[in-house]
Amino acid sequence: MDSVGRASTLTLQLMFESQLYTSRTTAMVSALLVAAGHVHGEALSFRPAVHLPVGAQPVTVLIADVNKDGSNDILVANTGGASLSVFPNDGKGGFSQPNGSPFPAGPSPNDLALGDFNGDGNQDVAIANHGIQRVTVLLGNGKGGFALAPGSPFPVASNPHPHGIAAADFNGDGRLDLAVDSWGENKVLVLFGNGDGTFRGPGAKFAVGEAPYQRLRATDLNGDGHPDLITSNWEGRSLSILLGDGNGGFSPAGGKSVAVPPSPFGLAIGDFNGDHHLDIAVAHYSGQAADPSRNGLSVLYGDGKGAFSLASDSPFPVGHYPATLAAGDLNGDGIDDIALPNHADNTVTIYLGGKSGLRPAEGSPMPVGHGPGCVAVGDLNGDGKPDLLVSVSEDNEVLIFFAR
């Protein structure tokens, strides 16, 4: 693609991102979500949705214990509200916001990364601010409250601006670092932490495939104890898997990117075939007014040493415009499953992992509201069963579907 065509494509995508969450409808689907598969004769099902009002245009959701009481809490990035909504858990699946929530999160918060960035033992949040060259860091007080870190939001040399963000100790100094995409130059940017909630600029950049447009992720993919990076290269039809050396350097696994079907976008990490090696799930997302046939789900199976092979039946069919996805064991068989929100048709698609490959959940895709943008999986009521959390951008709320 020439530079004019590439610029036009990326401009269209940016326009879509800004328009994606602006339309609203007046009706809400209120229905029992039933999904799933039969594992040892047991069907997976969810209770009717619990509705939690949040800020304007919620996008990313995370499940984590931010007040150190042993129960999972909920965090929501509200891109239209420039805020972070926090919902501490009462331990039984009851949620209420603390004083100050939603907290200021900088302009257009898009993606979230958790970690203790200032070494006080409390969970903090790093936020990629879409549309500007900024990252916001909010320091947690261990009670569910958050405040801006010194100098936050701080500038980052991301071209043109960050979308995704990941946190890990990339240089082995015991302090958490950050990585964001710099898709305009086909690179990722790593910012090294000072251990006090601030980060050293301009950072180091590493080459990846063409247009690493959205959610890069970090984890140890080859079992050497060092965190690695994964990017989905939207125009390159590839994933870049950068293996970390533990000293802040990275090199591509196998010397090159891994080919995948067109329009790779969201990423999730899990063990989808039960071999105890991490795999990668990819949401393929064509964008508004683009070719819907490009929407899909791919899985790349890992060998535990940093090499990945594309599942032969990828891409799997999904709904319309699945930009993100999440992994978790929804049916209790010890193998991770995959959930994808389909923004344009107001559904969530669920695939169940297994030793013989993925299979669609019975009743999937399932109605969830208007404009589902992100999902997360975790136990939200302390019963030991994973629940499903969905952000619904056009209704300005998140939905909790407790497992039966």
Tab-separated table of C-alpha atoms in Angstrom:
chain	number	residue	atom	x	y	z
A	1	MET	CA	0.000	0.000	0.000
A	2	ASP	CA	1.413	3.450	-0.914
A	3	SER	CA	1.779	6.171	1.720
A	4	VAL	CA	-1.407	7.955	0.628
A	5	GLY	CA	-3.479	4.796	0.766
A	6	ARG	CA	-1.988	3.824	4.113
A	7	ALA	CA	-2.687	7.257	5.534
A	8	SER	CA	-6.267	7.086	4.268
A	9	THR	CA	-6.780	3.686	5.869
A	10	LEU	CA	-5.403	4.804	9.196
A	11	THR	CA	-7.399	8.051	9.017
A	12	LEU	CA	-10.576	6.026	8.448
A	13	GLN	CA	-9.743	3.884	11.440
A	14	LEU	CA	-9.107	6.933	13.631
A	15	MET	CA	-12.437	8.393	12.519
A	16	PHE	CA	-14.093	5.118	13.417
A	17	GLU	CA	-12.520	5.115	16.868
A	18	SER	CA	-13.862	8.578	17.539
A	19	GLN	CA	-17.334	7.726	16.180
A	20	LEU	CA	-17.612	4.188	17.511
A	21	TYR	CA	-18.928	5.234	20.883
A	22	THR	CA	-21.066	8.228	19.969
A	23	SER	CA	-24.313	6.613	18.796
A	24	ARG	CA	-26.912	5.704	21.358
A	25	THR	CA	-30.070	3.680	21.333
A	26	THR	CA	-32.911	3.759	23.829
A	27	ALA	CA	-33.642	0.111	24.392
A	28	MET	CA	-31.606	-2.320	26.465
A	29	VAL	CA	-31.666	-6.043	25.944
A	30	SER	CA	-32.449	-7.557	29.325
A	31	ALA	CA	-32.119	-11.279	29.013
A	32	LEU	CA	-30.681	-14.303	30.630
A	33	LEU	CA	-27.305	-15.076	29.140
A	34	VAL	CA	-26.919	-18.750	28.569
A	35	ALA	CA	-23.779	-19.931	26.932
A	36	ALA	CA	-22.000	-22.935	26.629
A	37	GLY	CA	-20.854	-26.222	26.412
A	38	HIS	CA	-21.257	-29.425	28.161
A	39	VAL	CA	-18.278	-30.474	30.210
A	40	HIS	CA	-18.937	-33.741	32.035
A	41	GLY	CA	-22.646	-33.196	31.338
A	42	GLU	CA	-22.754	-29.730	32.960
A	43	ALA	CA	-23.940	-26.686	30.994
A	44	LEU	CA	-22.475	-23.255	31.595
A	45	SER	CA	-25.004	-20.509	32.263
A	46	PHE	CA	-25.200	-17.005	33.682
A	47	ARG	CA	-27.735	-15.164	35.791
A	48	PRO	CA	-29.528	-12.087	34.396
A	49	ALA	CA	-27.235	-9.095	34.130
A	50	VAL	CA	-26.391	-6.758	36.997
A	51	HIS	CA	-26.109	-3.178	35.706
A	52	LEU	CA	-23.488	-0.767	37.075
A	53	PRO	CA	-23.638	2.853	35.822
A	54	VAL	CA	-20.224	4.261	34.925
A	55	GLY	CA	-18.813	7.318	33.148
A	56	ALA	CA	-19.380	8.289	29.543
A	57	GLN	CA	-18.448	5.727	26.876
A	58	PRO	CA	-16.820	2.956	28.922
A	59	VAL	CA	-14.250	0.983	26.974
A	60	THR	CA	-11.699	-1.132	28.844
A	61	VAL	CA	-12.625	-3.160	31.937
A	62	LEU	CA	-10.304	-4.930	34.370
A	63	ILE	CA	-10.885	-7.249	37.304
A	64	ALA	CA	-8.396	-6.994	40.194
A	65	ASP	CA	-8.220	-6.637	43.975
A	66	VAL	CA	-7.331	-2.959	44.454
A	67	ASN	CA	-8.216	-2.627	48.153
A	68	LYS	CA	-6.417	-5.719	49.455
A	69	ASP	CA	-9.461	-7.432	50.969
A	70	GLY	CA	-9.125	-10.643	48.958
A	71	SER	CA	-12.100	-9.944	46.668
A	72	ASN	CA	-11.961	-8.956	43.029
A	73	ASP	CA	-12.901	-5.361	42.249
A	74	ILE	CA	-13.820	-3.680	38.953
A	75	LEU	CA	-12.024	-0.906	37.073
A	76	VAL	CA	-13.478	0.817	34.008
A	77	ALA	CA	-11.839	3.286	31.611
A	78	ASN	CA	-14.447	5.815	30.434
A	79	THR	CA	-13.095	7.285	27.232
A	80	GLY	CA	-15.804	9.927	26.819
A	81	GLY	CA	-15.705	10.881	30.482
A	82	ALA	CA	-11.896	11.093	30.733
A	83	SER	CA	-12.173	9.055	33.902
A	84	LEU	CA	-11.630	5.743	35.689
A	85	SER	CA	-14.572	4.203	37.545
A	86	VAL	CA	-13.632	1.948	40.469
A	87	PHE	CA	-16.021	-0.502	42.133
A	88	PRO	CA	-14.750	-2.240	45.279
A	89	ASN	CA	-16.389	-5.590	45.978
A	90	ASP	CA	-18.153	-6.382	49.255
A	91	GLY	CA	-16.998	-9.993	48.863
A	92	LYS	CA	-20.412	-11.249	47.788
A	93	GLY	CA	-20.765	-9.540	44.431
A	94	GLY	CA	-22.042	-6.194	45.666
A	95	PHE	CA	-20.337	-3.123	44.243
A	96	SER	CA	-20.304	0.572	45.098
A	97	GLN	CA	-17.938	3.375	44.158
A	98	PRO	CA	-15.668	4.995	46.763
A	99	ASN	CA	-15.456	8.746	47.284
A	100	GLY	CA	-13.862	10.383	44.273
A	101	SER	CA	-14.837	7.733	41.744
A	102	PRO	CA	-14.835	8.143	38.816
A	103	PHE	CA	-11.272	9.470	39.085
A	104	PRO	CA	-9.707	11.833	36.501
A	105	ALA	CA	-7.748	9.705	34.014
A	106	GLY	CA	-6.533	12.123	31.353
A	107	PRO	CA	-8.080	12.667	27.919
A	108	SER	CA	-9.645	9.667	26.148
A	109	PRO	CA	-8.395	6.832	28.374
A	110	ASN	CA	-8.249	3.719	26.199
A	111	ASP	CA	-6.275	0.820	27.686
A	112	LEU	CA	-5.268	-0.059	31.262
A	113	ALA	CA	-2.299	-1.778	32.883
A	114	LEU	CA	-2.073	-2.698	36.571
A	115	GLY	CA	0.957	-2.832	38.832
A	116	ASP	CA	2.644	-1.372	41.891
A	117	PHE	CA	4.531	1.458	40.216
A	118	ASN	CA	5.754	3.240	43.355
A	119	GLY	CA	6.628	0.281	45.573
A	120	ASP	CA	4.129	0.921	48.368
A	121	GLY	CA	2.388	-2.448	48.050
A	122	ASN	CA	-0.788	-1.010	46.519
A	123	GLN	CA	-2.135	-1.592	43.039
A	124	ASP	CA	-1.720	1.369	40.688
A	125	VAL	CA	-3.081	1.925	37.175
A	126	ALA	CA	-1.323	3.091	33.998
A	127	ILE	CA	-3.555	4.405	31.214
A	128	ALA	CA	-2.931	4.913	27.502
A	129	ASN	CA	-4.562	8.225	26.547
A	130	HIS	CA	-5.768	7.861	22.984
A	131	GLY	CA	-5.594	10.937	20.768
A	132	ILE	CA	-2.702	12.654	22.541
A	133	GLN	CA	0.890	11.706	23.320
A	134	ARG	CA	0.264	11.077	26.997
A	135	VAL	CA	0.148	8.282	29.550
A	136	THR	CA	-1.664	8.748	32.851
A	137	VAL	CA	-0.526	6.954	36.005
A	138	LEU	CA	-2.903	6.778	38.984
A	139	LEU	CA	-1.435	5.693	42.310
A	140	GLY	CA	-3.668	3.557	44.517
A	141	ASN	CA	-4.082	4.071	48.261
A	142	GLY	CA	-4.901	0.410	48.921
A	143	LYS	CA	-8.490	1.296	49.811
A	144	GLY	CA	-9.926	1.688	46.335
A	145	GLY	CA	-8.912	5.328	45.889
A	146	PHE	CA	-6.541	6.728	43.264
A	147	ALA	CA	-4.603	9.957	42.713
A	148	LEU	CA	-2.403	11.233	39.897
A	149	ALA	CA	1.276	10.304	40.123
A	150	PRO	CA	3.751	13.223	40.089
A	151	GLY	CA	3.841	14.780	36.619
A	152	SER	CA	0.956	12.660	35.343
A	153	PRO	CA	-0.307	12.619	32.627
A	154	PHE	CA	3.224	12.584	31.235
A	155	PRO	CA	4.364	12.897	27.609
A	156	VAL	CA	5.409	9.867	25.599
A	157	ALA	CA	7.147	9.765	22.226
A	158	SER	CA	4.481	7.560	20.656
A	159	ASN	CA	3.709	8.245	16.999
A	160	PRO	CA	1.021	9.510	16.705
A	161	HIS	CA	-0.278	8.560	20.180
A	162	PRO	CA	-0.675	5.446	22.340
A	163	HIS	CA	-3.589	3.023	22.188
A	164	GLY	CA	-2.423	-0.029	24.140
A	165	ILE	CA	-0.307	-0.311	27.265
A	166	ALA	CA	1.409	-3.119	29.164
A	167	ALA	CA	3.405	-3.220	32.401
A	168	ALA	CA	6.287	-5.500	33.464
A	169	ASP	CA	9.852	-5.297	34.751
A	170	PHE	CA	11.599	-5.386	31.391
A	171	ASN	CA	15.122	-4.509	32.577
A	172	GLY	CA	15.316	-6.615	35.756
A	173	ASP	CA	15.848	-3.767	38.218
A	174	GLY	CA	12.838	-4.657	40.366
A	175	ARG	CA	10.832	-1.647	39.134
A	176	LEU	CA	7.869	-1.917	36.813
A	177	ASP	CA	8.228	-0.472	33.322
A	178	LEU	CA	5.655	0.395	30.666
A	179	ALA	CA	5.296	-0.409	26.975
A	180	VAL	CA	3.001	1.412	24.538
A	181	ASP	CA	2.464	1.162	20.812
A	182	SER	CA	3.969	3.630	18.355
A	183	TRP	CA	2.096	2.353	15.331
A	184	GLY	CA	2.831	5.279	13.033
A	185	GLU	CA	6.460	4.137	12.844
A	186	ASN	CA	5.884	0.381	13.267
A	187	LYS	CA	7.507	0.256	16.696
A	188	VAL	CA	6.808	-0.235	20.372
A	189	LEU	CA	8.052	2.203	22.988
A	190	VAL	CA	9.368	0.979	26.344
A	191	LEU	CA	9.503	3.429	29.264
A	192	PHE	CA	11.644	2.398	32.216
A	193	GLY	CA	10.272	2.988	35.698
A	194	ASN	CA	11.936	4.974	38.446
A	195	GLY	CA	10.104	3.072	41.172
A	196	ASP	CA	8.197	6.147	42.409
A	197	GLY	CA	5.358	6.186	39.885
A	198	THR	CA	7.329	8.120	37.271
A	199	PHE	CA	9.075	6.877	34.138
A	200	ARG	CA	12.192	7.856	32.248
A	201	GLY	CA	11.805	9.313	28.763
A	202	PRO	CA	12.206	9.239	25.890
A	203	GLY	CA	12.526	5.459	26.357
A	204	ALA	CA	13.625	2.770	23.919
A	205	LYS	CA	11.877	1.795	20.688
A	206	PHE	CA	11.793	-1.618	19.040
A	207	ALA	CA	10.710	-2.466	15.507
A	208	VAL	CA	7.635	-4.656	14.955
A	209	GLY	CA	5.288	-5.347	12.042
A	210	GLU	CA	3.204	-2.844	10.125
A	211	ALA	CA	0.771	-0.727	12.180
A	212	PRO	CA	0.795	-2.280	15.692
A	213	TYR	CA	-2.461	-0.472	16.163
A	214	GLN	CA	-3.970	-1.557	19.465
A	215	ARG	CA	-3.489	-3.723	22.505
A	216	LEU	CA	0.054	-4.949	22.900
A	217	ARG	CA	0.540	-7.367	25.797
A	218	ALA	CA	3.414	-8.524	28.028
A	219	THR	CA	4.094	-11.934	29.589
A	220	ASP	CA	6.830	-14.582	29.714
A	221	LEU	CA	6.232	-16.658	26.591
A	222	ASN	CA	9.395	-18.765	26.536
A	223	GLY	CA	9.818	-19.654	30.208
A	224	ASP	CA	13.121	-17.854	30.783
A	225	GLY	CA	11.760	-15.669	33.567
A	226	HIS	CA	11.889	-12.486	31.479
A	227	PRO	CA	8.754	-10.707	30.241
A	228	ASP	CA	8.188	-10.642	26.487
A	229	LEU	CA	6.015	-8.398	24.302
A	230	ILE	CA	3.329	-9.231	21.729
A	231	THR	CA	1.877	-6.778	19.213
A	232	SER	CA	-0.961	-7.240	16.732
A	233	ASN	CA	0.069	-5.602	13.458
A	234	TRP	CA	-3.178	-4.442	11.912
A	235	GLU	CA	-1.889	-3.688	8.413
A	236	GLY	CA	0.937	-6.225	8.477
A	237	ARG	CA	-1.366	-9.248	8.907
A	238	SER	CA	1.003	-10.471	11.576
A	239	LEU	CA	1.918	-10.678	15.233
A	240	SER	CA	5.309	-9.566	16.484
A	241	ILE	CA	6.624	-11.610	19.404
A	242	LEU	CA	9.537	-9.802	21.018
A	243	LEU	CA	11.503	-11.931	23.454
A	244	GLY	CA	12.943	-9.957	26.343
A	245	ASP	CA	16.544	-10.437	27.487
A	246	GLY	CA	15.833	-9.231	31.032
A	247	ASN	CA	18.057	-6.178	30.550
A	248	GLY	CA	15.562	-4.027	28.657
A	249	GLY	CA	16.337	-5.412	25.204
A	250	PHE	CA	14.124	-7.378	22.823
A	251	SER	CA	14.557	-9.507	19.723
A	252	PRO	CA	11.888	-11.053	17.473
A	253	ALA	CA	11.197	-14.720	18.098
A	254	GLY	CA	12.435	-16.684	15.093
A	255	GLY	CA	13.745	-13.477	13.582
A	256	LYS	CA	10.421	-12.415	12.063
A	257	SER	CA	6.754	-11.739	12.721
A	258	VAL	CA	4.149	-14.514	12.692
A	259	ALA	CA	1.652	-14.397	9.807
A	260	VAL	CA	-2.058	-14.351	10.739
A	261	PRO	CA	-5.297	-13.578	8.850
A	262	PRO	CA	-6.074	-9.940	7.936
A	263	SER	CA	-6.805	-7.149	10.443
A	264	PRO	CA	-5.403	-8.516	13.732
A	265	PHE	CA	-6.404	-6.205	16.579
A	266	GLY	CA	-7.147	-7.319	20.158
A	267	LEU	CA	-4.967	-9.856	21.994
A	268	ALA	CA	-5.518	-12.247	24.895
A	269	ILE	CA	-3.141	-14.754	26.484
A	270	GLY	CA	-4.151	-18.142	27.880
A	271	ASP	CA	-3.780	-21.907	27.616
A	272	PHE	CA	-6.486	-22.828	25.121
A	273	ASN	CA	-5.519	-26.467	24.453
A	274	GLY	CA	-4.565	-27.652	27.931
A	275	ASP	CA	-0.881	-28.364	27.209
A	276	HIS	CA	0.306	-25.947	29.945
A	277	HIS	CA	1.961	-23.623	27.423
A	278	LEU	CA	0.718	-20.091	26.848
A	279	ASP	CA	-1.194	-19.470	23.626
A	280	ILE	CA	-2.347	-16.252	21.943
A	281	ALA	CA	-5.894	-15.392	20.877
A	282	VAL	CA	-6.408	-12.640	18.297
A	283	ALA	CA	-9.536	-10.639	17.480
A	284	HIS	CA	-9.629	-9.646	13.801
A	285	TYR	CA	-11.380	-6.331	13.407
A	286	SER	CA	-12.040	-4.663	10.065
A	287	GLY	CA	-13.490	-1.422	11.378
A	288	GLN	CA	-16.571	0.540	10.379
A	289	ALA	CA	-17.684	0.344	6.747
A	290	ALA	CA	-14.941	-2.168	5.991
A	291	ASP	CA	-15.158	-5.789	4.885
A	292	PRO	CA	-17.092	-7.728	7.574
A	293	SER	CA	-15.590	-10.970	6.296
A	294	ARG	CA	-12.343	-9.926	7.961
A	295	ASN	CA	-13.915	-10.101	11.422
A	296	GLY	CA	-12.888	-13.276	13.188
A	297	LEU	CA	-10.914	-15.039	15.898
A	298	SER	CA	-7.551	-16.725	15.495
A	299	VAL	CA	-5.576	-18.823	17.957
A	300	LEU	CA	-1.841	-19.415	17.900
A	301	TYR	CA	-0.635	-22.345	19.972
A	302	GLY	CA	2.643	-21.904	21.827
A	303	ASP	CA	5.365	-24.493	22.375
A	304	GLY	CA	6.544	-22.918	25.642
A	305	LYS	CA	9.799	-21.793	24.015
A	306	GLY	CA	8.560	-18.696	22.237
A	307	ALA	CA	7.399	-20.300	18.971
A	308	PHE	CA	3.754	-20.213	17.867
A	309	SER	CA	1.720	-21.962	15.183
A	310	LEU	CA	-1.618	-20.791	13.818
A	311	ALA	CA	-4.520	-23.155	14.489
A	312	SER	CA	-5.472	-24.790	11.196
A	313	ASP	CA	-9.127	-23.755	11.477
A	314	SER	CA	-8.372	-20.070	12.150
A	315	PRO	CA	-10.055	-17.673	11.735
A	316	PHE	CA	-13.174	-18.756	13.616
A	317	PRO	CA	-16.453	-16.915	12.894
A	318	VAL	CA	-17.579	-14.186	15.294
A	319	GLY	CA	-20.073	-11.301	15.265
A	320	HIS	CA	-19.638	-7.824	13.815
A	321	TYR	CA	-16.589	-5.750	14.766
A	322	PRO	CA	-14.938	-7.601	17.664
A	323	ALA	CA	-12.155	-5.189	18.644
A	324	THR	CA	-11.098	-6.875	21.901
A	325	LEU	CA	-11.333	-10.211	23.691
A	326	ALA	CA	-10.619	-11.887	27.018
A	327	ALA	CA	-9.438	-15.299	28.202
A	328	GLY	CA	-10.487	-17.316	31.240
A	329	ASP	CA	-11.790	-20.711	32.289
A	330	LEU	CA	-15.539	-20.144	32.045
A	331	ASN	CA	-16.640	-23.784	32.278
A	332	GLY	CA	-14.297	-25.037	34.984
A	333	ASP	CA	-12.498	-27.692	32.963
A	334	GLY	CA	-9.025	-26.266	33.627
A	335	ILE	CA	-8.614	-24.961	30.057
A	336	ASP	CA	-9.028	-21.313	29.136
A	337	ASP	CA	-11.952	-20.122	27.046
A	338	ILE	CA	-12.360	-16.964	24.938
A	339	ALA	CA	-15.009	-14.225	25.002
A	340	LEU	CA	-15.294	-11.496	22.343
A	341	PRO	CA	-17.661	-8.494	22.394
A	342	ASN	CA	-19.194	-7.730	19.000
A	343	HIS	CA	-19.758	-3.977	19.073
A	344	ALA	CA	-21.944	-3.594	15.998
A	345	ASP	CA	-24.439	-6.382	16.697
A	346	ASN	CA	-24.594	-6.037	20.505
A	347	THR	CA	-23.514	-9.554	21.350
A	348	VAL	CA	-20.715	-11.529	22.959
A	349	THR	CA	-19.255	-14.592	21.273
A	350	ILE	CA	-17.800	-17.355	23.470
A	351	TYR	CA	-15.528	-20.167	22.350
A	352	LEU	CA	-14.592	-22.975	24.711
A	353	GLY	CA	-11.025	-24.215	24.729
A	354	GLY	CA	-10.176	-27.898	24.698
A	355	LYS	CA	-7.481	-30.435	23.899
A	356	SER	CA	-9.064	-31.055	20.515
A	357	GLY	CA	-9.402	-27.352	19.702
A	358	LEU	CA	-11.954	-24.581	20.115
A	359	ARG	CA	-15.696	-25.132	19.943
A	360	PRO	CA	-18.455	-22.508	19.986
A	361	ALA	CA	-20.478	-22.186	23.145
A	362	GLU	CA	-24.081	-23.247	22.861
A	363	GLY	CA	-26.292	-20.187	22.357
A	364	SER	CA	-23.374	-17.991	21.288
A	365	PRO	CA	-23.369	-15.155	20.251
A	366	MET	CA	-25.512	-13.749	23.063
A	367	PRO	CA	-27.219	-10.348	23.502
A	368	VAL	CA	-25.583	-8.013	26.017
A	369	GLY	CA	-26.748	-4.438	25.421
A	370	HIS	CA	-25.773	-1.641	23.049
A	371	GLY	CA	-22.181	-1.270	21.946
A	372	PRO	CA	-20.226	-3.863	23.937
A	373	GLY	CA	-16.593	-2.788	23.818
A	374	CYS	CA	-14.587	-4.934	26.215
A	375	VAL	CA	-14.943	-8.049	28.368
A	376	ALA	CA	-13.145	-9.495	31.372
A	377	VAL	CA	-13.382	-12.840	33.149
A	378	GLY	CA	-13.025	-13.394	36.904
A	379	ASP	CA	-14.783	-14.491	40.099
A	380	LEU	CA	-16.770	-11.459	41.224
A	381	ASN	CA	-18.880	-12.930	44.028
A	382	GLY	CA	-16.512	-15.306	45.788
A	383	ASP	CA	-18.234	-18.546	44.779
A	384	GLY	CA	-15.205	-19.918	42.953
A	385	LYS	CA	-16.859	-19.649	39.531
A	386	PRO	CA	-15.590	-17.235	36.862
A	387	ASP	CA	-18.062	-14.498	35.946
A	388	LEU	CA	-18.301	-12.336	32.838
A	389	LEU	CA	-17.923	-8.535	32.856
A	390	VAL	CA	-18.888	-6.473	29.791
A	391	SER	CA	-18.547	-2.738	29.112
A	392	VAL	CA	-21.458	-1.277	27.134
A	393	SER	CA	-20.395	2.044	25.652
A	394	GLU	CA	-23.728	3.273	24.326
A	395	ASP	CA	-25.515	2.665	27.635
A	396	ASN	CA	-22.722	4.068	29.829
A	397	GLU	CA	-22.647	1.031	32.055
A	398	VAL	CA	-20.987	-2.275	32.661
A	399	LEU	CA	-22.846	-5.552	32.936
A	400	ILE	CA	-21.969	-8.374	35.320
A	401	PHE	CA	-23.117	-11.854	34.414
A	402	PHE	CA	-22.645	-14.082	37.452
A	403	ALA	CA	-22.109	-17.743	36.727
A	404	ARG	CA	-24.889	-20.001	37.966
